[in-house]
PDB file of C-alpha atoms in Angstrom:
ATOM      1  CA  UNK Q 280     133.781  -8.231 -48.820  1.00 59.00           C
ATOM      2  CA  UNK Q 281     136.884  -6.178 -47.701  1.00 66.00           C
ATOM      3  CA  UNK Q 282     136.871  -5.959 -43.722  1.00 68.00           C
ATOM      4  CA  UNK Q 283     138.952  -3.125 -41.828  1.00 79.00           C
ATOM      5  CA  UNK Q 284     141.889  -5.628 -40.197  1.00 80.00           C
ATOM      6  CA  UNK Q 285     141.871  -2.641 -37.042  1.00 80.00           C
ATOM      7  CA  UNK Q 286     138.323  -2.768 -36.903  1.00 78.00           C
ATOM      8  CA  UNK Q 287     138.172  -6.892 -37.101  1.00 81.00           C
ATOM      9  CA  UNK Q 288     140.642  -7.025 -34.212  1.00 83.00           C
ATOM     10  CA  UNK Q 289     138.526  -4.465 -31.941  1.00 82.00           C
ATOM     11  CA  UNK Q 290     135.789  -6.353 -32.755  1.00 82.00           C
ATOM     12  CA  UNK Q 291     137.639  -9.501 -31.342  1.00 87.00           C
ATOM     13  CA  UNK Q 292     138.993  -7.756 -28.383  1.00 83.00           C
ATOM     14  CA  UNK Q 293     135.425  -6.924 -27.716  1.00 84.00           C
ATOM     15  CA  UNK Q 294     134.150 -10.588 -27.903  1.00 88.00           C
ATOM     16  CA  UNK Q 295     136.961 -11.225 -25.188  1.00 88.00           C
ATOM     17  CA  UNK Q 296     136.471  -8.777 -22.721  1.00 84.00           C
ATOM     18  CA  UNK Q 297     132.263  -9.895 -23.400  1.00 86.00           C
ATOM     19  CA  UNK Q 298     132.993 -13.304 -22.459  1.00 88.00           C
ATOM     20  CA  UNK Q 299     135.781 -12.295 -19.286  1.00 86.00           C
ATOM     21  CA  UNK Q 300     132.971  -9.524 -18.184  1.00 83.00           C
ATOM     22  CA  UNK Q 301     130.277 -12.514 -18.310  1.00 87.00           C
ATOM     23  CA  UNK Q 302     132.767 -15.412 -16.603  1.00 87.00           C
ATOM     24  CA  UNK Q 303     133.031 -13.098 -13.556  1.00 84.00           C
ATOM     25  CA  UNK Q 304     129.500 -12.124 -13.509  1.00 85.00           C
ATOM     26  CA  UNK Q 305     128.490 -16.020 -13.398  1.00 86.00           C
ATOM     27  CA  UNK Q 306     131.317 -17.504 -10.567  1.00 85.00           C
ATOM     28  CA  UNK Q 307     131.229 -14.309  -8.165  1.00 87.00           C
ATOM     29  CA  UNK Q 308     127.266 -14.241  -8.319  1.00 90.00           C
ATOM     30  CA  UNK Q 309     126.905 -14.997  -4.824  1.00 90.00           C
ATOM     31  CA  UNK Q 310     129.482 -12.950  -3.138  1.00 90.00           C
ATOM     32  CA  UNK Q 311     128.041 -10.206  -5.004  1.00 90.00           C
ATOM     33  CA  UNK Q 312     124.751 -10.816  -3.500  1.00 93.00           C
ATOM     34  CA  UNK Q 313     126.009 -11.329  -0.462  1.00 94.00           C
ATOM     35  CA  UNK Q 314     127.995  -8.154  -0.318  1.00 94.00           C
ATOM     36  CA  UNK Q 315     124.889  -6.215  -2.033  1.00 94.00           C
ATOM     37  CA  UNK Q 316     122.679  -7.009   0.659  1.00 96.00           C
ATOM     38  CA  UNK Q 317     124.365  -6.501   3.938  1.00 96.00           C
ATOM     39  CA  UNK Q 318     125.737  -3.549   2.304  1.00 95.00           C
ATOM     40  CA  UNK Q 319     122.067  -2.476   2.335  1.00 96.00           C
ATOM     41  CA  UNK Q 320     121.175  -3.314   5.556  1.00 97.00           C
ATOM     42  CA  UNK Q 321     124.531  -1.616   6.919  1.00 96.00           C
ATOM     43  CA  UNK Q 322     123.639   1.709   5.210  1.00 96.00           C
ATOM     44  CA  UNK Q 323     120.286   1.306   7.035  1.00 96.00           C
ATOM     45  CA  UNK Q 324     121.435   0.406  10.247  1.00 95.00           C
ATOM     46  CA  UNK Q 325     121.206   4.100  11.732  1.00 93.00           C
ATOM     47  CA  UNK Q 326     116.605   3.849  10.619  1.00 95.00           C
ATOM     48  CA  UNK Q 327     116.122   0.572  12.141  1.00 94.00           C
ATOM     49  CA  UNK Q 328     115.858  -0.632  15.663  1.00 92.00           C
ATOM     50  CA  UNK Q 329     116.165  -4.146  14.113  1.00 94.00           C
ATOM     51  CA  UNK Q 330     119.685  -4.172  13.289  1.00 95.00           C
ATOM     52  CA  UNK Q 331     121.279  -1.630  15.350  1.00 94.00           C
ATOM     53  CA  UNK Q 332     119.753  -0.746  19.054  1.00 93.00           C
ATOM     54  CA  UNK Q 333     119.387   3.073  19.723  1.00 94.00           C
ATOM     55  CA  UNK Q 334     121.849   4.277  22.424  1.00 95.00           C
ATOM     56  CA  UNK Q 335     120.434   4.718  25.379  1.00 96.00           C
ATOM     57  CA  UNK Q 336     120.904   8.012  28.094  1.00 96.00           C
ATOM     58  CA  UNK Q 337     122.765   7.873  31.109  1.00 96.00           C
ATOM     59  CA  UNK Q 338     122.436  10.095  33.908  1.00 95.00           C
ATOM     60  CA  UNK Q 339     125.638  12.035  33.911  1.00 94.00           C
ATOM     61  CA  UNK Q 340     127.770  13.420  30.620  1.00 92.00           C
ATOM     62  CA  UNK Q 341     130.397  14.591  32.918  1.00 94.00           C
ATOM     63  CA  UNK Q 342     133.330  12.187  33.059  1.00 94.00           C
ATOM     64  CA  UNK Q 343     134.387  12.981  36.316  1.00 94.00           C
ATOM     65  CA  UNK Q 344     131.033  11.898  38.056  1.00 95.00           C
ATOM     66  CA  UNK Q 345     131.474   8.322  36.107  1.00 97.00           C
ATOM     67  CA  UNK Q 346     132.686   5.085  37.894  1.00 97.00           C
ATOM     68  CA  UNK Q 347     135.509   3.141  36.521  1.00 97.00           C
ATOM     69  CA  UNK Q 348     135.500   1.227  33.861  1.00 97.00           C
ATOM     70  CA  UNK Q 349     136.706  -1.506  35.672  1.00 96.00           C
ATOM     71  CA  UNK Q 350     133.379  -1.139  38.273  1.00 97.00           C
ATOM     72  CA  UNK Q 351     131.696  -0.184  34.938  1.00 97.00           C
ATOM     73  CA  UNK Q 352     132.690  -3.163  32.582  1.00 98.00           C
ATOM     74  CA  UNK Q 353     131.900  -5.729  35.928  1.00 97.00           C
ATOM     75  CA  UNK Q 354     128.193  -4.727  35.932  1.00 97.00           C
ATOM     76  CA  UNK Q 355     127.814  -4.938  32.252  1.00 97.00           C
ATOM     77  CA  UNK Q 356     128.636  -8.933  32.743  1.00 97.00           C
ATOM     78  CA  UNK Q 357     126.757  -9.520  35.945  1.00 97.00           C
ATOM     79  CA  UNK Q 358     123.795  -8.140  33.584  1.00 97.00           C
ATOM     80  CA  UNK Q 359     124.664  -9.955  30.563  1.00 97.00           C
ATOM     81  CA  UNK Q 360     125.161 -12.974  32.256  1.00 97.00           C
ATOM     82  CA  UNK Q 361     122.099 -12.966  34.821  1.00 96.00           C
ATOM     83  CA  UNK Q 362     119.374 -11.086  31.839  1.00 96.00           C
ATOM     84  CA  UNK Q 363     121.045 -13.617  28.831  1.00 96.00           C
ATOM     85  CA  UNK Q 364     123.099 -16.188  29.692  1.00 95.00           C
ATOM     86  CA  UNK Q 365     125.511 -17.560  32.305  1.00 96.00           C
ATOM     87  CA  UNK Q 366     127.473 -19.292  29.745  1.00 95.00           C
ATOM     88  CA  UNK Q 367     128.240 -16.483  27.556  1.00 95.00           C
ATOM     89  CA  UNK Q 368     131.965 -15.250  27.218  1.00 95.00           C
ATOM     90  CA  UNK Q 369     132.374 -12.100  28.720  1.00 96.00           C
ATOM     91  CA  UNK Q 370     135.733 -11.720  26.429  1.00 95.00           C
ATOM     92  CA  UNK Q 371     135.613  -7.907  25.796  1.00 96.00           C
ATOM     93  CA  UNK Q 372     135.744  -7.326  22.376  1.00 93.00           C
ATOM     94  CA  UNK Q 373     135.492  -2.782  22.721  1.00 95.00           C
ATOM     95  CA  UNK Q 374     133.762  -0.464  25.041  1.00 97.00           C
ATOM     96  CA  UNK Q 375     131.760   2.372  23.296  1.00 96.00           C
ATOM     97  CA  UNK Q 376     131.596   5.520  25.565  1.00 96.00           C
ATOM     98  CA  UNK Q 377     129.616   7.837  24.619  1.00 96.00           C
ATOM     99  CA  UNK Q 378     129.385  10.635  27.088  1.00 95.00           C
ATOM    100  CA  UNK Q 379     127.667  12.844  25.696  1.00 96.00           C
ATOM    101  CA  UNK Q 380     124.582  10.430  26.213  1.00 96.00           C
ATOM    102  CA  UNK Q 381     126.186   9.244  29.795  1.00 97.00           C
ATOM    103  CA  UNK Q 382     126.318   5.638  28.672  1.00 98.00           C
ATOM    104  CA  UNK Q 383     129.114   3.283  28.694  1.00 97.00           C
ATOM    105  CA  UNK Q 384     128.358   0.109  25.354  1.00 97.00           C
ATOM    106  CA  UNK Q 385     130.461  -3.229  26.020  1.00 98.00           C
ATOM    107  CA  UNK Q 386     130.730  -5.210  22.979  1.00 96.00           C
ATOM    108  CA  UNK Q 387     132.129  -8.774  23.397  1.00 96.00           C
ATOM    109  CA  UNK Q 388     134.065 -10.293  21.368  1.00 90.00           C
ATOM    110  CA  UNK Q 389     132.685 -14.142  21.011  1.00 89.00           C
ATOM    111  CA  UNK Q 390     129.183 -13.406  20.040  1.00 92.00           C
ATOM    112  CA  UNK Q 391     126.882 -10.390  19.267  1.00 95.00           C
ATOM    113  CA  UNK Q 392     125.419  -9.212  22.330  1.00 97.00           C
ATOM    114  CA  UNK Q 393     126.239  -6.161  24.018  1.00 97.00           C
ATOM    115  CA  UNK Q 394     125.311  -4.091  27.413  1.00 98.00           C
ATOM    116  CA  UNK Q 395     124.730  -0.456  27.432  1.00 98.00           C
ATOM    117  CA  UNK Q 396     125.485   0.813  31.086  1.00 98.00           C
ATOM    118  CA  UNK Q 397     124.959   4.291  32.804  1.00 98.00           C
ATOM    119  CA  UNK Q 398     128.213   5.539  33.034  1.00 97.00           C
ATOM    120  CA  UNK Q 399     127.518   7.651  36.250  1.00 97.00           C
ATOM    121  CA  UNK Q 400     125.215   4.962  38.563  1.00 97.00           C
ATOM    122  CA  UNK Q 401     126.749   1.457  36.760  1.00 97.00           C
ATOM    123  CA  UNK Q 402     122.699   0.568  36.317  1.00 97.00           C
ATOM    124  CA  UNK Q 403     121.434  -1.410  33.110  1.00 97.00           C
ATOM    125  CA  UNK Q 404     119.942   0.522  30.324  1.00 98.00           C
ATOM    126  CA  UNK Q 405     119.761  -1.855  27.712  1.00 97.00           C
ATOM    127  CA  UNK Q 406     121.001  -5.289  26.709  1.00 97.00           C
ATOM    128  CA  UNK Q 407     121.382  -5.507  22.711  1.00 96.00           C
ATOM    129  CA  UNK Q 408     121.627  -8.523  20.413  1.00 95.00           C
ATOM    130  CA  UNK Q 409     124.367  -6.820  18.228  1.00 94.00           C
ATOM    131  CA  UNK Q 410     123.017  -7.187  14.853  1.00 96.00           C
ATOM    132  CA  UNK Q 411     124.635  -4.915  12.497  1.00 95.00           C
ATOM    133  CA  UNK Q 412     127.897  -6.147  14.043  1.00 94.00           C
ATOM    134  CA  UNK Q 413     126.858  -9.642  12.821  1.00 95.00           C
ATOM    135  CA  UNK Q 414     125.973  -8.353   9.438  1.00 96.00           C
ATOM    136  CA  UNK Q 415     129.017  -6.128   9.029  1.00 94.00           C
ATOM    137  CA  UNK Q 416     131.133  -9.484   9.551  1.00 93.00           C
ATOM    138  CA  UNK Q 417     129.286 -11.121   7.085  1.00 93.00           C
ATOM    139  CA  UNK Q 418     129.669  -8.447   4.796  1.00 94.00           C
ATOM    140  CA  UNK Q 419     133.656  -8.708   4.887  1.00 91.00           C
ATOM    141  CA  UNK Q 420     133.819 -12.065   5.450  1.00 89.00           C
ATOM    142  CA  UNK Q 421     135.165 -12.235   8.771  1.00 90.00           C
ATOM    143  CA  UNK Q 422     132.314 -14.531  10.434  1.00 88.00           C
ATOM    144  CA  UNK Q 423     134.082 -17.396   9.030  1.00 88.00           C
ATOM    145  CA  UNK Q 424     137.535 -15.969  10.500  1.00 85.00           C
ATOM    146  CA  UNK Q 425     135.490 -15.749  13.610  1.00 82.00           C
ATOM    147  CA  UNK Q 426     133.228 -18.794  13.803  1.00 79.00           C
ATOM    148  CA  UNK Q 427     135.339 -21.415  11.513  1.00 81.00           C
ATOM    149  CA  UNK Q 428     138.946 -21.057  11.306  1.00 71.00           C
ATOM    150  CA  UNK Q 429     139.481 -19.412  14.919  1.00 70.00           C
ATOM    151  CA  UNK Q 430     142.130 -17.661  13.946  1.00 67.00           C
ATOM    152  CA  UNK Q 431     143.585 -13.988  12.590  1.00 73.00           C
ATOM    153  CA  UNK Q 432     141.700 -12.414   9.414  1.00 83.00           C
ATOM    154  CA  UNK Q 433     142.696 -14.946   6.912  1.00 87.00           C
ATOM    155  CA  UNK Q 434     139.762 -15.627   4.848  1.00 88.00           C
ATOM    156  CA  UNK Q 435     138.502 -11.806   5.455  1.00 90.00           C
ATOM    157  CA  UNK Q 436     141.939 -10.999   3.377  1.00 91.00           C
ATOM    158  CA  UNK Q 437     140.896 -13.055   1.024  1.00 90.00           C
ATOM    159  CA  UNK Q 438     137.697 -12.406   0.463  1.00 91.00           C
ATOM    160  CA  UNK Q 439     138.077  -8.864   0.180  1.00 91.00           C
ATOM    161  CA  UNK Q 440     140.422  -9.052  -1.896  1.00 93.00           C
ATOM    162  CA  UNK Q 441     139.119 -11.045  -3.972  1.00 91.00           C
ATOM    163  CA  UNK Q 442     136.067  -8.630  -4.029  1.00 91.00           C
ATOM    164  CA  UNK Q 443     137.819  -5.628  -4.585  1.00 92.00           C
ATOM    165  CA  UNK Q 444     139.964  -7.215  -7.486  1.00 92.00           C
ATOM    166  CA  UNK Q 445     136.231  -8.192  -8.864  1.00 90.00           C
ATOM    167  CA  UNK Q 446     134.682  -5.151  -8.800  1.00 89.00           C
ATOM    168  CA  UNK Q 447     137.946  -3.757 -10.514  1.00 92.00           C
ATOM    169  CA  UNK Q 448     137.959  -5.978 -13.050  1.00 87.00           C
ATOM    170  CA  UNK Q 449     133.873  -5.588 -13.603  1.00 86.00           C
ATOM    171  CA  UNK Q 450     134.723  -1.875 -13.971  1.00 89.00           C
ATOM    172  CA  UNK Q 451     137.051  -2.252 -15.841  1.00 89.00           C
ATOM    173  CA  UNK Q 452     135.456  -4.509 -18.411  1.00 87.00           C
ATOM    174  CA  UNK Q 453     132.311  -2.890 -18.217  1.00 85.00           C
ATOM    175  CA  UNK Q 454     133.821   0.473 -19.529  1.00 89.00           C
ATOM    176  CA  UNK Q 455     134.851  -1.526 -22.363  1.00 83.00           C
ATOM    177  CA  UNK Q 456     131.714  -2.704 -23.257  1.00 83.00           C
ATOM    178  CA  UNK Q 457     130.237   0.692 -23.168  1.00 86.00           C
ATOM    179  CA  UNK Q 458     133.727   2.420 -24.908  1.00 84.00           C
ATOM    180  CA  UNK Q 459     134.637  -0.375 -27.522  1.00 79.00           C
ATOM    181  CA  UNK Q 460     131.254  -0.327 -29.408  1.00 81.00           C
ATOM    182  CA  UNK Q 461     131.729   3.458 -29.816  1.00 78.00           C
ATOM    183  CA  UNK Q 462     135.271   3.396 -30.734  1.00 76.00           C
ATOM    184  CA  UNK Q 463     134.593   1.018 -33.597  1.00 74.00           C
ATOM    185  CA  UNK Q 464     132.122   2.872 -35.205  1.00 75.00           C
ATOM    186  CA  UNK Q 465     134.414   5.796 -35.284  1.00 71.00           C
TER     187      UNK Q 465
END
């Protein structure tokens, strides 16, 4: 039997990339899954109360009739801390304005609540377990920055780069599955 030494070594390349395509597959499983499915629910955070509270409406778009922030940001922990928890941090993580709807969000930094304030009046319109913000640091890996290590974006480096690097390679490999077959037959 007289074998094609070009197509014998495609044919061998192919078997590699098979086996590096599957080795990936099988020791990233479950970052894949991970990232698959709070991807998911991030894309459907906008349709579901669940994961991300609708903004609430203040009584006043115009800036000018608004308290300030500092009165503003005061109220929001009174509320969190008498309607959730006197314990909880009031670290401020970012404040959301949205003044168009008249509403001031504070988001905290050392857990997921938040407390959506009328911008104009300083009452409480709505006190939010943050949700999608939990899932989005899942999704990047920075709830074990947050809630393990304590310190800068370490792991979140790592694990997306790792990820991205993954999918690259997957790509990558996974053209070559398709491609290679083709290209020996021709």
């Amino acid at each position: 039997m007289n074998v094609n030494p070009k197509r014998a070594e495609q044919a061998r390349v192919l078997r590699i990339v098979r086996k590096v395509h599957r080795a990936l597959g099988a020791s990233l499983f479950l970052l894949f899954l991970v990232i698959s499915i709070t991807g998911l629910l991030l894309g459907w955070k906008k349709n579901s109360e669940w994961i991300q509270a609708e903004t609430a409406t203040g009584s006043s778009g115009d800036l000018a009739n608004w308290l300030p922030m500092d009165s503003l940001y005061k109220q929001a922990c009174r509320y969190l801390q008498d309607s959730v928890d006197a314990g909880l941090s009031v670290k401020l993580d970012k404040i959301d304005l949205r003044a168009n709807k008249g509403v001031a969000k504070f988001l905290f930094a050392d857990h997921f609540w938040g407390v959506q304030v009328d911008g104009a009046t300083g009452q409480l319109l709505k006190i939010e377990k943050r949700r999608s913000d939990f899932i989005e640091k899942i999704h990047d890996g920075s709830i074990v920055d947050m809630k393990l290590l304590n310190s800068g974006d370490v792991f979140k480096l790592i694990f997306t780069s790792v990820s991205g690097l993954a999918l690259l390679g997957f790509t990558i490999t996974g053209f070559w599955l398709w491609y290679g077959p083709k290209r020996m037959r021709h």
